Short mmCIF file of C-alpha atoms in Angstrom, two decimals:
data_model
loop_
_atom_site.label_atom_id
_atom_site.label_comp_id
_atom_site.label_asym_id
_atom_site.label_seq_id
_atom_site.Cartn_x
_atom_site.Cartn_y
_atom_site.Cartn_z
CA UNK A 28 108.28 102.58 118.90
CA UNK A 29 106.96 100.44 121.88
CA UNK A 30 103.77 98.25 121.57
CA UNK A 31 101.06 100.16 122.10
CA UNK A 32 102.33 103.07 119.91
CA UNK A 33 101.75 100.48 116.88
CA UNK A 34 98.58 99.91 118.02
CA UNK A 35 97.65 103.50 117.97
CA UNK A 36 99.47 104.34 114.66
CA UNK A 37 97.47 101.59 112.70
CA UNK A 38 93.74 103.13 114.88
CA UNK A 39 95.03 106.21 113.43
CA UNK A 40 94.22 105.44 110.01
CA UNK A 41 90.94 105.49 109.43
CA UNK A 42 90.13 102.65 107.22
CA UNK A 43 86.65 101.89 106.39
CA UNK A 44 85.90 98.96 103.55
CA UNK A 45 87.11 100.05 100.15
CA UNK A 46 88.90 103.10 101.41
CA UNK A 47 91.94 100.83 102.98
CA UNK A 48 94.76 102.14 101.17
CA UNK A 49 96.64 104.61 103.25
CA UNK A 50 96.61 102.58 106.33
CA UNK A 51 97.78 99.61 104.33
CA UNK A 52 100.52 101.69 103.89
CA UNK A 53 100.95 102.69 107.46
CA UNK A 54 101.12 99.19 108.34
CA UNK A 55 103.76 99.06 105.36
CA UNK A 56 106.08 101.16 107.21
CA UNK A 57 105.68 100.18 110.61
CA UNK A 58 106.47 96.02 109.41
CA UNK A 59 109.26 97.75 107.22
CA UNK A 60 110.57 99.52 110.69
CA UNK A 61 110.06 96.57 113.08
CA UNK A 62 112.58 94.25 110.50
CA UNK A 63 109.78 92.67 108.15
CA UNK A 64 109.60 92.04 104.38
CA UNK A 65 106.64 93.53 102.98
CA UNK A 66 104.20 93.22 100.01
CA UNK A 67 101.10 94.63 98.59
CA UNK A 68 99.37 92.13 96.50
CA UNK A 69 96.88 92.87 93.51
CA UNK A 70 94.03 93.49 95.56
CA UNK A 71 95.17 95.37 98.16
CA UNK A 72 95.97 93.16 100.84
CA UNK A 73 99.23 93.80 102.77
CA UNK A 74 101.63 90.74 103.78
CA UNK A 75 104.56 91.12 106.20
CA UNK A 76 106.84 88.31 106.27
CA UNK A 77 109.38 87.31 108.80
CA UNK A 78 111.83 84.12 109.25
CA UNK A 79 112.37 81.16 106.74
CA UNK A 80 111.38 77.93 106.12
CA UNK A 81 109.46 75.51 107.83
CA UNK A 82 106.75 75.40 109.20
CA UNK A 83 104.68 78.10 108.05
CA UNK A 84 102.19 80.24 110.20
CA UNK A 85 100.03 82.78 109.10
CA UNK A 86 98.63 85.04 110.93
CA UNK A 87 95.48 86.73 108.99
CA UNK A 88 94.08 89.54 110.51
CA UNK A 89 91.95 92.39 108.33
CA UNK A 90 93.13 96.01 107.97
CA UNK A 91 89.63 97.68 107.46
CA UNK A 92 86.84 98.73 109.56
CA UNK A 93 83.22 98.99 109.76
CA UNK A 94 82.50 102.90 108.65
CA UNK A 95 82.05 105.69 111.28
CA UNK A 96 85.08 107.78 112.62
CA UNK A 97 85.48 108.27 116.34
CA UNK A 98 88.20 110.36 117.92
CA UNK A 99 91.26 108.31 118.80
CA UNK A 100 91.71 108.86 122.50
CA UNK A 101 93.83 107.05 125.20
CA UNK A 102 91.89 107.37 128.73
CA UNK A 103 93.14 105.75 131.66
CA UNK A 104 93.87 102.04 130.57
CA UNK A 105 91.99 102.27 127.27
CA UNK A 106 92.13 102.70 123.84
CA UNK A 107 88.94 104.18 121.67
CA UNK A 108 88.71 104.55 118.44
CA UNK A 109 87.53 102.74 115.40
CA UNK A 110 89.14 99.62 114.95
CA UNK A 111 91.00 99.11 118.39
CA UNK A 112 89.08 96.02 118.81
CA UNK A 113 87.62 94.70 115.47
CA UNK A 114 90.19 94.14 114.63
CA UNK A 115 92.93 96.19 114.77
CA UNK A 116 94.07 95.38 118.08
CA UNK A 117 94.87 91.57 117.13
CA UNK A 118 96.64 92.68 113.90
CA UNK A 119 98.63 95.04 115.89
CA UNK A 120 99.52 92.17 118.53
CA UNK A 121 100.59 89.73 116.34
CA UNK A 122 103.10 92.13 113.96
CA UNK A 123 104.78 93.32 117.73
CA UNK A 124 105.38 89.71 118.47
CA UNK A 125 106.36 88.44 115.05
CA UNK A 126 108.75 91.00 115.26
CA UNK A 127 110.57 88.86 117.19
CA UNK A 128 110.84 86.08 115.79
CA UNK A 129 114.21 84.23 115.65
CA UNK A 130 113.86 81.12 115.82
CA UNK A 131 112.76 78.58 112.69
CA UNK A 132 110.20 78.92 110.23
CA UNK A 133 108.52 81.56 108.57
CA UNK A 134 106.11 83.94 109.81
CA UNK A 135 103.21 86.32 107.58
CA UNK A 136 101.50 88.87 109.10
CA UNK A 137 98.86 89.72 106.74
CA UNK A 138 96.43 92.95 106.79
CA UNK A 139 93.37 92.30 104.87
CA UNK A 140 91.46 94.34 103.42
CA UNK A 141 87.32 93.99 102.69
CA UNK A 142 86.65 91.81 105.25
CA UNK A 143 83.69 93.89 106.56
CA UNK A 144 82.49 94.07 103.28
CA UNK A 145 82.87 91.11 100.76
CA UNK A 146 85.69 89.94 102.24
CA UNK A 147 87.72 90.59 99.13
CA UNK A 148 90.80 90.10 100.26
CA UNK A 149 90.71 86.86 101.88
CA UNK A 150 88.77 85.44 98.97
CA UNK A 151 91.69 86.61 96.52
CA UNK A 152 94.36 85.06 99.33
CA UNK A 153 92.68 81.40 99.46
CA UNK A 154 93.10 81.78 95.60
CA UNK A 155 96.35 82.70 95.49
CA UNK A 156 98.74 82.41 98.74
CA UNK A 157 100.07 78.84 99.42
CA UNK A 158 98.59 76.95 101.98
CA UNK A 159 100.37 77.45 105.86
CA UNK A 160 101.34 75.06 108.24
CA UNK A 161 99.27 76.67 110.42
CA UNK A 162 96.60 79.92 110.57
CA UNK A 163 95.59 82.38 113.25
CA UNK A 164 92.77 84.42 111.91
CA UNK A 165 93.02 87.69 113.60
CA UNK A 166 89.09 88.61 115.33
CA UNK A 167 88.41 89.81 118.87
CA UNK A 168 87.97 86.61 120.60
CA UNK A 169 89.42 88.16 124.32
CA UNK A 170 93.08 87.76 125.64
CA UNK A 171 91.74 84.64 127.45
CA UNK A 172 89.96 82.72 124.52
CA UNK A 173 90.00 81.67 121.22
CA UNK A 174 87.37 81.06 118.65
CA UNK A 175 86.68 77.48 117.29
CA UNK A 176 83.85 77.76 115.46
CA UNK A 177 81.43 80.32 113.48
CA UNK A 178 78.37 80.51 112.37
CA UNK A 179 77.23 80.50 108.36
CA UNK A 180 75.82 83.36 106.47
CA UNK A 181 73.26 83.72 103.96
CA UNK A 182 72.22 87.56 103.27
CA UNK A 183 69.39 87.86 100.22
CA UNK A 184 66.86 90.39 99.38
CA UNK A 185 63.55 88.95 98.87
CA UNK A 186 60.97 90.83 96.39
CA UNK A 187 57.39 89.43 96.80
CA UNK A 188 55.43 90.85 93.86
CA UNK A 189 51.65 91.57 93.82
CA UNK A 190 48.76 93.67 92.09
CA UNK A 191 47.58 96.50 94.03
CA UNK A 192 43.80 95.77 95.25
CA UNK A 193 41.05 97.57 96.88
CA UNK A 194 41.52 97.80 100.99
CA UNK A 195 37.95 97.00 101.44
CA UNK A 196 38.33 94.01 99.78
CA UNK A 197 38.91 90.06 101.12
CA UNK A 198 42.18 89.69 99.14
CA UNK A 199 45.54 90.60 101.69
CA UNK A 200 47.27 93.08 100.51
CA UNK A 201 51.36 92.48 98.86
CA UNK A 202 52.48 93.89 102.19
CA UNK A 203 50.20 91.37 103.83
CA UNK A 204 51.34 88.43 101.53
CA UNK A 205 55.21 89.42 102.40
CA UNK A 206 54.71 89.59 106.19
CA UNK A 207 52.43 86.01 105.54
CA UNK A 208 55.99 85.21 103.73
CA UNK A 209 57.84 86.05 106.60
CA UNK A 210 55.85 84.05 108.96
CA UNK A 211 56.28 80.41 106.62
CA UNK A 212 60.05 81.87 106.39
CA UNK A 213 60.00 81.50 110.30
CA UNK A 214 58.14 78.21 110.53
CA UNK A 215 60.61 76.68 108.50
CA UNK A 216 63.74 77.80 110.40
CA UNK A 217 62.09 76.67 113.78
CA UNK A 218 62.29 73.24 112.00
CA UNK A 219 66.03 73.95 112.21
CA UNK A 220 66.34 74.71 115.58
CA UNK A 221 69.31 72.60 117.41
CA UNK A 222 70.18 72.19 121.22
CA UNK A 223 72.17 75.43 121.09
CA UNK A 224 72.03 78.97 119.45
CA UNK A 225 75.15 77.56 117.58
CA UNK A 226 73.34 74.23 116.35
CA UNK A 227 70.38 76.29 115.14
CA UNK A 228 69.60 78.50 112.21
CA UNK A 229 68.46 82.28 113.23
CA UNK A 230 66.75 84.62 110.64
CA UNK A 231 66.65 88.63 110.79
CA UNK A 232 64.62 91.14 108.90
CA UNK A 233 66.64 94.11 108.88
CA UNK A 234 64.51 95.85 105.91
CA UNK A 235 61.50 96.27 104.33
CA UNK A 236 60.45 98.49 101.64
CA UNK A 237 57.55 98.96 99.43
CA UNK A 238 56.86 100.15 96.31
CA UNK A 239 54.05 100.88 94.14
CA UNK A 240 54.29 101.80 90.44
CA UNK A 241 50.35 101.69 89.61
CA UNK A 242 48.89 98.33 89.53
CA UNK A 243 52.03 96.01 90.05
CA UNK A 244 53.15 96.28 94.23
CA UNK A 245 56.20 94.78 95.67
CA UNK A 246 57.80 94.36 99.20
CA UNK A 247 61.36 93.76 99.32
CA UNK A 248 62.38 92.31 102.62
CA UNK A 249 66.50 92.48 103.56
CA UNK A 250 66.63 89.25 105.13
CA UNK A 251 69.76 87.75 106.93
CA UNK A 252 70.71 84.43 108.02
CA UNK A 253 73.30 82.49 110.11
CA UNK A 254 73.62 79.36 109.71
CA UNK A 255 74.44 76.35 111.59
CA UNK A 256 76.93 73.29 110.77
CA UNK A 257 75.17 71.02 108.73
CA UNK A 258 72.43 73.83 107.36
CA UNK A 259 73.65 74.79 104.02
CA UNK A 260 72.31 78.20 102.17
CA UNK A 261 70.72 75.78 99.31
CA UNK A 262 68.56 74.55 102.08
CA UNK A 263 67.07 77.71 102.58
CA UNK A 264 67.34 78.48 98.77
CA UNK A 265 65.38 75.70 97.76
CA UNK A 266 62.37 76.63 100.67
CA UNK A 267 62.19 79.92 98.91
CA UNK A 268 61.81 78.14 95.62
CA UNK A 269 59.20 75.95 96.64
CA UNK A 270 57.51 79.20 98.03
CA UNK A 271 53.79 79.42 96.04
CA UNK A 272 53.19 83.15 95.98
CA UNK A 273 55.24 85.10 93.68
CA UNK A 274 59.00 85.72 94.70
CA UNK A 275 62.36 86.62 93.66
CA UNK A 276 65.31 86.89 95.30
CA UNK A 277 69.01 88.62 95.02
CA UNK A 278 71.41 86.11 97.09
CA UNK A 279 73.71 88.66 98.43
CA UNK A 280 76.71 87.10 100.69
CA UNK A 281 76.97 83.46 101.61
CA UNK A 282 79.30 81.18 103.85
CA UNK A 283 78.50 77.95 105.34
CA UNK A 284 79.57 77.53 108.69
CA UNK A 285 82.86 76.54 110.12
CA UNK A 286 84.04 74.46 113.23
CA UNK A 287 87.61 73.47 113.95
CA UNK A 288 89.12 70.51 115.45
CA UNK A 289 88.69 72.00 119.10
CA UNK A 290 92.38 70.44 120.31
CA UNK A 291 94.65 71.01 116.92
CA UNK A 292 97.57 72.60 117.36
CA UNK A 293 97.31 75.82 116.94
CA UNK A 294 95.03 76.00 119.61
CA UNK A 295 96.71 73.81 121.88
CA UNK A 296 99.54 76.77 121.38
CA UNK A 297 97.02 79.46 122.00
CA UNK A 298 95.44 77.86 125.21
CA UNK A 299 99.01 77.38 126.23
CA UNK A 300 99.94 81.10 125.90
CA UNK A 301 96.43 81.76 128.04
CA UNK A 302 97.79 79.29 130.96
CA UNK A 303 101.02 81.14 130.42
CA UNK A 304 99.35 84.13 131.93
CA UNK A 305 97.84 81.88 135.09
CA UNK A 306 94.16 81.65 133.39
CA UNK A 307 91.85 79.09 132.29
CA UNK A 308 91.42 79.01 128.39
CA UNK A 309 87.95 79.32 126.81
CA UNK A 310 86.87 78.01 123.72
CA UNK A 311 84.61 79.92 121.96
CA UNK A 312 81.31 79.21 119.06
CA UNK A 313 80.71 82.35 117.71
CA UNK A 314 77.14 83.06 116.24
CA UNK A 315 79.04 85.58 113.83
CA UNK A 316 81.22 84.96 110.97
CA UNK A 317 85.10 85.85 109.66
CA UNK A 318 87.30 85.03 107.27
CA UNK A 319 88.09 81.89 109.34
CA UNK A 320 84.82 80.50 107.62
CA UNK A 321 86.43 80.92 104.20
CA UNK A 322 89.93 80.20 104.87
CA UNK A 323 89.47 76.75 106.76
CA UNK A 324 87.61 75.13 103.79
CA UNK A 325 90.41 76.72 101.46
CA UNK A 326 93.50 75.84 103.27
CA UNK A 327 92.34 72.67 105.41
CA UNK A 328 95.13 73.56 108.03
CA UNK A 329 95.07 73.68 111.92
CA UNK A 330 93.31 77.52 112.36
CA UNK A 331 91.76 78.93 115.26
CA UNK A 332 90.60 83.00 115.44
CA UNK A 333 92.11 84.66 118.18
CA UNK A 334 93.02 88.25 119.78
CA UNK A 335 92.68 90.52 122.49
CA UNK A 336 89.28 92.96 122.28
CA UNK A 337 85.75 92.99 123.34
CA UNK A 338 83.93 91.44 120.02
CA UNK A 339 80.88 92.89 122.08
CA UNK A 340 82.13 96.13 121.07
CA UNK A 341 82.78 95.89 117.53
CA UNK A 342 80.68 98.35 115.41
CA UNK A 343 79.29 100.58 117.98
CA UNK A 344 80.27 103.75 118.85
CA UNK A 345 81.81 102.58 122.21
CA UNK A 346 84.31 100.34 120.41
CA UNK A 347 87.84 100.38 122.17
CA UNK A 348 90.50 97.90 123.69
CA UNK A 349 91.81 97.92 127.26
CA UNK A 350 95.37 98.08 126.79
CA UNK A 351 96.27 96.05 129.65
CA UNK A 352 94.21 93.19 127.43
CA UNK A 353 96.56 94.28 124.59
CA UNK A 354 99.24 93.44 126.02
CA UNK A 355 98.37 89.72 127.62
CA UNK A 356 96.83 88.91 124.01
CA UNK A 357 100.64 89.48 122.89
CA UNK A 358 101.77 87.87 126.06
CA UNK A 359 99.62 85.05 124.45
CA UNK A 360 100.33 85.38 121.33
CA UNK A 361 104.37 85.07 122.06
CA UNK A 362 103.93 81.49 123.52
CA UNK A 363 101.61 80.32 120.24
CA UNK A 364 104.45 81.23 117.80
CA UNK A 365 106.82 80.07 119.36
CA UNK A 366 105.17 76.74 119.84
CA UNK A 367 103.91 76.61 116.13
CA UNK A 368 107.54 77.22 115.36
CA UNK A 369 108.57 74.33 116.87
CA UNK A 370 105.69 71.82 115.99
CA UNK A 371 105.85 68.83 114.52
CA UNK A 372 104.11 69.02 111.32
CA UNK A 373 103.52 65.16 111.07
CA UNK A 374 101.52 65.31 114.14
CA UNK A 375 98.63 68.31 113.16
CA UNK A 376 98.01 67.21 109.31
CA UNK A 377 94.46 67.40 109.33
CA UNK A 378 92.93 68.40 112.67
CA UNK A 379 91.41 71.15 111.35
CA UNK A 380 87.33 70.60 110.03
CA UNK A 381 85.18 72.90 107.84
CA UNK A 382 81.92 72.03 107.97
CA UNK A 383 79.76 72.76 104.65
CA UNK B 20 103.04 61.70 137.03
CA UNK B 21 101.35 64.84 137.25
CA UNK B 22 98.96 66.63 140.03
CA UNK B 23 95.59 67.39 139.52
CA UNK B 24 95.67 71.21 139.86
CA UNK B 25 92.55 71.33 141.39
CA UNK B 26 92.77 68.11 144.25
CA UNK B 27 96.03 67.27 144.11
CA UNK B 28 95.49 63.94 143.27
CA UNK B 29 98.62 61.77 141.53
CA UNK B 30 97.65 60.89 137.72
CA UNK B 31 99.29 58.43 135.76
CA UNK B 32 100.75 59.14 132.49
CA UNK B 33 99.50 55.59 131.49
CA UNK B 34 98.62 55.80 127.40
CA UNK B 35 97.42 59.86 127.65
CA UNK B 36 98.27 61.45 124.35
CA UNK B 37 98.58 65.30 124.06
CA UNK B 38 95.72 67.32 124.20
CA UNK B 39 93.91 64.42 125.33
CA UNK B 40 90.84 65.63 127.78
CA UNK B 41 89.76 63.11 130.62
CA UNK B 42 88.12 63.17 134.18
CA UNK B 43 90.44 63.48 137.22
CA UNK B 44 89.45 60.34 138.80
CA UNK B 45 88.83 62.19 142.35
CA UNK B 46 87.40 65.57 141.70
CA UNK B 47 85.93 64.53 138.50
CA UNK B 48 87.45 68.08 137.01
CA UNK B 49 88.06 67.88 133.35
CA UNK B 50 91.80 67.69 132.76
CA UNK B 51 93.79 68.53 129.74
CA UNK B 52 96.91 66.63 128.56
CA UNK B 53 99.31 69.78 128.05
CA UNK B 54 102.88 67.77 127.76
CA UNK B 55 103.59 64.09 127.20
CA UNK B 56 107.71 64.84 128.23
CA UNK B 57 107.82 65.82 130.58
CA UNK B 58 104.05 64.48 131.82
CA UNK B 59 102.20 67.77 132.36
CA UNK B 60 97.93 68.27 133.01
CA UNK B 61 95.90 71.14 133.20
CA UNK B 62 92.45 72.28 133.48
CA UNK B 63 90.81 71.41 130.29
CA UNK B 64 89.48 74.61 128.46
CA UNK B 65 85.99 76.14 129.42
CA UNK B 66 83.42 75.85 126.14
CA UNK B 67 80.98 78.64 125.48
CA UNK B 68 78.98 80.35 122.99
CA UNK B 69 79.14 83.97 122.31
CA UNK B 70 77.22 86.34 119.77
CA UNK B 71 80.11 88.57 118.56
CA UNK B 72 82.40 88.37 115.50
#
């Protein structure tokens, strides 16, 4: 089976959040068939392990998908389908070139699942798995960059309660005291605002909805927010308590934000593997979030998010990977391991920084 | 000693650790340490900010 047929085979199995299970077991196979061990662990999550011994690298990538099926086709140089690029395509990349691996140390490829979701199954790893050496999360970043940093998330549903009241009278109306409520909200986060998108908190309204059950109103507002370094949810939290009108609110997904040591080792390796290939390495702040913003605080290791894709791509109906990018992200990825398995551990100890 | 890659211009290992970043002293290009043994310098990486995941 050569590179790109892995690819396909794991884009083949559809594999939206909470429905993971059969291409967990593809990816089973296919690590059983290119030489690795393999385990399923309580929640789901599939690990692939290669080599022995020091150091220890771990690749964690995520097996499932945002939902929506689209036909797997290969035209001209690239892949579609759902998955090729978040974030199947680095997952795919980094099990090929693992495969490989001969030299010391130990090697885990893992396939998580719930990552677009709750991101179950990195929350049960950081519990459970010991920490590595050193971490490659596994998130479209482009062959020629890696990630260093993401943004925080705080997603909450906000109920503003009120009585229903004549529309001829002075009094606003609940839908006019949760817009008000929206306004203050956005007030207070230009108070926030830093000297990039990155440094600066950005709120989204993705849903409002109101009910009426004969006196008593309320307008529920799906808020979302990403969060800067140094801008933890509480802050926001404890605006909402302060809030005068009557509010409630249903926290629904949090993560503070998450910058790494921008030359650490693991992506000094990566930017090596980029040069490797006769280009200039980026390094990337992400206004998104991954698991990288749960693992880094967990593990304290050298990380970095990397693979080959078009992040611009993920969740849309257009998502695919260019399989001539494919194939430079393993390029890249073959230099990084093979550095990482050589590193001195003494020198990368704590170069890696989570920031609350 | 290494060449800048973008001017050519002779740089001294002098105390540069890996990974270090510093100015080439002509071009004023920043320059990455890449290897300490043998001596090695590179571009320094590009930083940007993108909206994706």
């Amino acid at each position: 089976m050569d590179d790109v047929e892995v690819l396909r085979a794991l884009v083949e199995e559809y594999s939206p959040s909470g429905h993971e299970q059969r291409a967990v077991g593809r990816f089973s196979d296919l690590a059983i068939e290119l030489g690795f061990d393999v385990r399923t662990d309580e929640v789901g999550n599939a690990i692939a392990r290669i080599g022995r011994g020091s150091p220890r690298i771990v690749f964690l990538g995520h097996i499932d998908t945002v939902e929506g099926v689209l036909p797997v086709r290969l035209e001209g140089d690239r892949l579609h389908g759902r998955g090729t690029c978040d974030a199947k395509g680095a997952l795919a990349s980094a099990l090929v070139v693992a495969s490989r691996h001969s030299s010391a140390g130990e090697i885990l490829i893992i396939g998580a699942v719930g990552e677009e979701r709750d991101s179950r199954g990195t929350r049960h790893l950081i519990q459970h798995l010991a920490r590595p050496d050193f971490l490659i999360v596994g998130e479209p970043s482009g062959w020629d960059a890696v990630t260093i940093g993401y943004k925080g998330n705080l997603s909450l549903v906000v109920r503003v309660q009120g009585e229903r009241a004549h529309l001829a009278s002075p009094e606003p109306t609940t839908v006019e005291k949760g817009l008000g409520f929206l306004e203050e909200l956005r007030r207070f986060c230009e108070t926030k605002r830093g000297g990039t998108s990155f440094d600066s908190v950005a709120m989204k309204v993705h849903s409002i909805r109101s009910t009426n059950e004969g006196g008593p109103e309320a307008v529920e507002l799906g808020l979302n927010f990403r969060l800067p370094p140094g801008l933890a949810a509480p802050e926001i939290l404890g605006f909402l308590d302060r809030f005068p009108e009557p509010i409630s609110y249903e926290v629904l997904d949090q993560s503070g934000a998450v910058q790494v040591a921008p030359r650490n080792e693991v992506v000094r390796a990566l930017c090596a593997g980029i040069r490797d290939q006769g280009r200039r390495p980026t390094l990337l702040r992400k206004l998104g979030t991954s698991d990288l913003n749960l693992a880094v605080p967990a593990w304290q290791c050298p990380a970095a998010a990397y693979g080959p894709g078009d992040s611009h791509l993920d969740h849309t109906e257009r998502e695919s990977i260019a399989i001539s990018d494919f194939l430079r992200g393993i390029a890249v990825l073959r230099v990084a391991f093979s550095r990482l398995a050589t590193a001195s551990l003494a020198a990368s100890p704590t170069t890696a920084l989570a920031v609350p | 000693m290494a060449d800048c890659p973008e001017c050519g211009r002779a740089i001294e290992k002098s105390n540069l650790i890996e990974g270090e970043i510093f100015p080439c002293p002509d071009c004023g290009l920043e320059l990455e340490v890449t290897a300490v043994e043998p001596f090695r310098v590179d571009t320094a990486p590009r930083e940007a900010e993108d909206w994706g995941e």
